[in-house]
């Protein structure tokens, strides 16, 4: 049995879960998320917990068991407390600022790059620490938007300039060495 798949998903106060076959809808203070899961696993609501059980012991059922439980847990955490991803802007003259709800990136191009937040995502910037915070209820969407922002100017290995995740370590390279 999958160790992650065996653990029940605890439903916090203020979160409603509606399970109809393989369709799960989770509603909480941060909004609502729904998803359809494969029929190889069954999802059961018991005593304020969600349990994921697999029908057989074949390879696909085993693979889907833990993944389904993790996705349901992410849905419950997302509608109750939400997710956030932190990015850091490094470089002389590089900065990020808000223009209404849009994110404006000044990262060395001849023009500022504008990011419009998709539905369910919002941005926050801190000019002092040069950080960008991507906040939302859907973990996959938060990670994808943060990756798209990073893709505008990925960190380069020589000076470390660019947009990187806050916990990311950049392997630095030595530059050219002159003649000796």
mmCIF file of C-alpha atoms in Angstrom:
data_model
loop_
_atom_site.group_PDB
_atom_site.id
_atom_site.type_symbol
_atom_site.label_atom_id
_atom_site.label_comp_id
_atom_site.label_asym_id
_atom_site.label_seq_id
_atom_site.Cartn_x
_atom_site.Cartn_y
_atom_site.Cartn_z
ATOM 1 C CA UNK A 1 0.000 0.000 0.000
ATOM 2 C CA UNK A 2 1.089 3.537 -0.680
ATOM 3 C CA UNK A 3 2.132 5.281 2.534
ATOM 4 C CA UNK A 4 0.739 8.587 1.339
ATOM 5 C CA UNK A 5 -2.399 6.993 -0.099
ATOM 6 C CA UNK A 6 -3.226 5.285 3.195
ATOM 7 C CA UNK A 7 -3.270 8.525 5.209
ATOM 8 C CA UNK A 8 -6.702 10.124 5.551
ATOM 9 C CA UNK A 9 -7.222 13.740 4.482
ATOM 10 C CA UNK A 10 -8.476 15.689 7.517
ATOM 11 C CA UNK A 11 -11.151 18.244 6.655
ATOM 12 C CA UNK A 12 -10.698 21.494 8.651
ATOM 13 C CA UNK A 13 -13.546 23.633 9.991
ATOM 14 C CA UNK A 14 -15.271 25.762 7.366
ATOM 15 C CA UNK A 15 -14.522 23.403 4.473
ATOM 16 C CA UNK A 16 -17.307 21.478 2.708
ATOM 17 C CA UNK A 17 -16.566 18.401 0.607
ATOM 18 C CA UNK A 18 -18.995 16.953 -1.928
ATOM 19 C CA UNK A 19 -18.097 13.554 -3.413
ATOM 20 C CA UNK A 20 -20.188 12.128 -6.240
ATOM 21 C CA UNK A 21 -18.523 9.040 -7.669
ATOM 22 C CA UNK A 22 -15.147 10.150 -8.963
ATOM 23 C CA UNK A 23 -16.015 13.880 -8.961
ATOM 24 C CA UNK A 24 -14.828 15.790 -5.873
ATOM 25 C CA UNK A 25 -15.853 19.366 -5.096
ATOM 26 C CA UNK A 26 -14.228 21.217 -2.184
ATOM 27 C CA UNK A 27 -15.575 24.564 -0.975
ATOM 28 C CA UNK A 28 -13.995 26.774 1.679
ATOM 29 C CA UNK A 29 -13.250 30.343 2.731
ATOM 30 C CA UNK A 30 -10.813 30.889 -0.188
ATOM 31 C CA UNK A 31 -13.184 29.638 -2.877
ATOM 32 C CA UNK A 32 -14.091 26.387 -4.562
ATOM 33 C CA UNK A 33 -12.116 23.704 -6.412
ATOM 34 C CA UNK A 34 -13.408 20.632 -8.228
ATOM 35 C CA UNK A 35 -11.749 17.761 -10.026
ATOM 36 C CA UNK A 36 -12.648 14.453 -11.645
ATOM 37 C CA UNK A 37 -10.430 11.518 -10.653
ATOM 38 C CA UNK A 38 -9.900 8.172 -12.444
ATOM 39 C CA UNK A 39 -12.273 5.313 -11.636
ATOM 40 C CA UNK A 40 -9.358 3.070 -10.553
ATOM 41 C CA UNK A 41 -9.557 4.628 -7.077
ATOM 42 C CA UNK A 42 -12.599 5.181 -4.888
ATOM 43 C CA UNK A 43 -12.961 8.240 -2.672
ATOM 44 C CA UNK A 44 -14.951 7.906 0.557
ATOM 45 C CA UNK A 45 -15.967 10.498 3.165
ATOM 46 C CA UNK A 46 -15.895 8.996 6.680
ATOM 47 C CA UNK A 47 -16.047 10.743 10.075
ATOM 48 C CA UNK A 48 -14.796 14.112 8.800
ATOM 49 C CA UNK A 49 -11.937 12.522 6.864
ATOM 50 C CA UNK A 50 -11.518 11.654 3.210
ATOM 51 C CA UNK A 51 -10.069 8.233 2.465
ATOM 52 C CA UNK A 52 -8.771 7.046 -0.901
ATOM 53 C CA UNK A 53 -8.984 3.324 -1.657
ATOM 54 C CA UNK A 54 -7.847 1.462 -4.724
ATOM 55 C CA UNK A 55 -9.876 -1.244 -6.392
ATOM 56 C CA UNK A 56 -7.045 -3.561 -7.404
ATOM 57 C CA UNK A 57 -3.329 -4.013 -6.910
ATOM 58 C CA UNK A 58 -2.234 -3.454 -10.505
ATOM 59 C CA UNK A 59 0.430 -0.945 -11.438
ATOM 60 C CA UNK A 60 -1.842 1.931 -12.511
ATOM 61 C CA UNK A 61 -4.049 1.668 -9.425
ATOM 62 C CA UNK A 62 -1.004 1.769 -7.163
ATOM 63 C CA UNK A 63 0.337 4.792 -9.022
ATOM 64 C CA UNK A 64 -2.985 6.646 -8.829
ATOM 65 C CA UNK A 65 -3.572 5.852 -5.138
ATOM 66 C CA UNK A 66 -1.028 8.223 -3.595
ATOM 67 C CA UNK A 67 -1.384 10.843 -6.316
ATOM 68 C CA UNK A 68 -5.154 11.074 -5.855
ATOM 69 C CA UNK A 69 -4.793 11.489 -2.092
ATOM 70 C CA UNK A 70 -2.142 14.209 -2.575
ATOM 71 C CA UNK A 71 -4.329 16.094 -5.073
ATOM 72 C CA UNK A 72 -7.341 15.971 -2.736
ATOM 73 C CA UNK A 73 -5.168 17.183 0.161
ATOM 74 C CA UNK A 74 -3.912 20.075 -2.000
ATOM 75 C CA UNK A 75 -7.506 20.995 -2.816
ATOM 76 C CA UNK A 76 -8.487 21.028 0.882
ATOM 77 C CA UNK A 77 -5.414 23.056 1.910
ATOM 78 C CA UNK A 78 -5.925 25.437 -1.024
ATOM 79 C CA UNK A 79 -9.513 26.386 -0.169
ATOM 80 C CA UNK A 80 -8.749 26.682 3.548
ATOM 81 C CA UNK A 81 -5.370 28.492 3.714
ATOM 82 C CA UNK A 82 -4.107 28.803 0.122
ATOM 83 C CA UNK A 83 -0.650 28.503 -1.429
ATOM 84 C CA UNK A 84 2.089 31.004 -2.144
ATOM 85 C CA UNK A 85 5.350 30.953 -4.073
ATOM 86 C CA UNK A 86 8.104 33.518 -3.517
ATOM 87 C CA UNK A 87 10.353 34.831 -6.292
ATOM 88 C CA UNK A 88 13.326 37.161 -5.948
ATOM 89 C CA UNK A 89 14.529 39.737 -8.500
ATOM 90 C CA UNK A 90 18.344 40.179 -8.619
ATOM 91 C CA UNK A 91 20.280 42.627 -10.759
ATOM 92 C CA UNK A 92 21.181 46.286 -10.995
ATOM 93 C CA UNK A 93 18.084 48.220 -12.049
ATOM 94 C CA UNK A 94 15.904 45.115 -12.018
ATOM 95 C CA UNK A 95 12.619 45.575 -10.160
ATOM 96 C CA UNK A 96 9.033 44.380 -9.935
ATOM 97 C CA UNK A 97 6.073 46.629 -9.201
ATOM 98 C CA UNK A 98 2.306 46.453 -9.214
ATOM 99 C CA UNK A 99 0.192 48.331 -11.756
ATOM 100 C CA UNK A 100 -3.340 47.772 -10.458
ATOM 101 C CA UNK A 101 -3.619 43.984 -10.291
ATOM 102 C CA UNK A 102 -0.980 43.444 -13.002
ATOM 103 C CA UNK A 103 2.688 42.740 -12.312
ATOM 104 C CA UNK A 104 5.218 44.962 -14.112
ATOM 105 C CA UNK A 105 8.737 43.546 -14.475
ATOM 106 C CA UNK A 106 11.672 45.813 -15.321
ATOM 107 C CA UNK A 107 14.398 43.227 -15.974
ATOM 108 C CA UNK A 108 16.805 44.678 -18.516
ATOM 109 C CA UNK A 109 14.652 44.712 -21.636
ATOM 110 C CA UNK A 110 13.861 47.909 -23.559
ATOM 111 C CA UNK A 111 10.292 47.719 -22.243
ATOM 112 C CA UNK A 112 8.643 46.545 -19.012
ATOM 113 C CA UNK A 113 7.066 43.085 -19.149
ATOM 114 C CA UNK A 114 3.445 43.051 -17.936
ATOM 115 C CA UNK A 115 1.912 39.978 -16.310
ATOM 116 C CA UNK A 116 -1.859 39.841 -15.959
ATOM 117 C CA UNK A 117 -2.919 37.445 -13.179
ATOM 118 C CA UNK A 118 -5.154 34.553 -14.283
ATOM 119 C CA UNK A 119 -8.416 33.835 -12.448
ATOM 120 C CA UNK A 120 -7.730 32.785 -8.835
ATOM 121 C CA UNK A 121 -4.175 34.215 -8.694
ATOM 122 C CA UNK A 122 -2.965 37.477 -7.194
ATOM 123 C CA UNK A 123 0.456 39.076 -6.908
ATOM 124 C CA UNK A 124 2.157 41.030 -4.141
ATOM 125 C CA UNK A 125 5.505 42.783 -4.416
ATOM 126 C CA UNK A 126 7.919 44.149 -1.863
ATOM 127 C CA UNK A 127 10.222 46.821 -3.295
ATOM 128 C CA UNK A 128 12.581 46.748 -0.303
ATOM 129 C CA UNK A 129 13.356 43.023 -0.473
ATOM 130 C CA UNK A 130 12.725 42.789 -4.255
ATOM 131 C CA UNK A 131 10.377 39.857 -3.815
ATOM 132 C CA UNK A 132 7.318 38.777 -5.788
ATOM 133 C CA UNK A 133 4.662 36.704 -4.039
ATOM 134 C CA UNK A 134 2.307 34.578 -6.171
ATOM 135 C CA UNK A 135 -0.795 33.674 -4.120
ATOM 136 C CA UNK A 136 -3.696 31.385 -5.013
ATOM 137 C CA UNK A 137 -5.835 28.422 -4.008
ATOM 138 C CA UNK A 138 -4.768 25.990 -6.755
ATOM 139 C CA UNK A 139 -1.247 24.674 -6.086
ATOM 140 C CA UNK A 140 -0.615 23.665 -9.697
ATOM 141 C CA UNK A 141 -1.677 27.055 -11.023
ATOM 142 C CA UNK A 142 0.446 28.943 -8.458
ATOM 143 C CA UNK A 143 3.515 26.908 -9.428
ATOM 144 C CA UNK A 144 2.888 27.365 -13.158
ATOM 145 C CA UNK A 145 2.429 31.134 -12.911
ATOM 146 C CA UNK A 146 5.605 31.414 -10.798
ATOM 147 C CA UNK A 147 7.493 29.373 -13.430
ATOM 148 C CA UNK A 148 6.152 31.638 -16.191
ATOM 149 C CA UNK A 149 7.343 34.739 -14.312
ATOM 150 C CA UNK A 150 10.776 33.154 -13.782
ATOM 151 C CA UNK A 151 10.938 32.334 -17.500
ATOM 152 C CA UNK A 152 10.886 36.076 -18.384
ATOM 153 C CA UNK A 153 14.497 36.414 -17.171
ATOM 154 C CA UNK A 154 15.966 33.201 -15.702
ATOM 155 C CA UNK A 155 18.993 33.659 -13.426
ATOM 156 C CA UNK A 156 22.300 33.550 -15.243
ATOM 157 C CA UNK A 157 25.323 31.740 -13.732
ATOM 158 C CA UNK A 158 27.965 34.482 -14.056
ATOM 159 C CA UNK A 159 26.509 37.382 -12.062
ATOM 160 C CA UNK A 160 23.323 35.769 -10.733
ATOM 161 C CA UNK A 161 21.086 38.377 -12.395
ATOM 162 C CA UNK A 162 17.494 37.452 -13.131
ATOM 163 C CA UNK A 163 14.355 36.160 -11.442
ATOM 164 C CA UNK A 164 14.774 33.125 -9.199
ATOM 165 C CA UNK A 165 12.764 31.256 -6.600
ATOM 166 C CA UNK A 166 13.561 32.435 -3.075
ATOM 167 C CA UNK A 167 14.943 29.046 -1.999
ATOM 168 C CA UNK A 168 16.749 28.363 -5.298
ATOM 169 C CA UNK A 169 20.533 28.067 -5.283
ATOM 170 C CA UNK A 170 22.291 29.300 -8.420
ATOM 171 C CA UNK A 171 25.511 27.520 -9.364
ATOM 172 C CA UNK A 172 27.943 30.301 -10.123
ATOM 173 C CA UNK A 173 30.606 30.029 -12.812
ATOM 174 C CA UNK A 174 33.929 31.788 -12.977
ATOM 175 C CA UNK A 175 34.182 34.290 -15.814
ATOM 176 C CA UNK A 176 36.967 34.570 -18.372
ATOM 177 C CA UNK A 177 40.472 34.649 -17.020
ATOM 178 C CA UNK A 178 42.934 37.043 -18.608
ATOM 179 C CA UNK A 179 46.357 36.087 -19.993
ATOM 180 C CA UNK A 180 48.973 35.434 -17.365
#
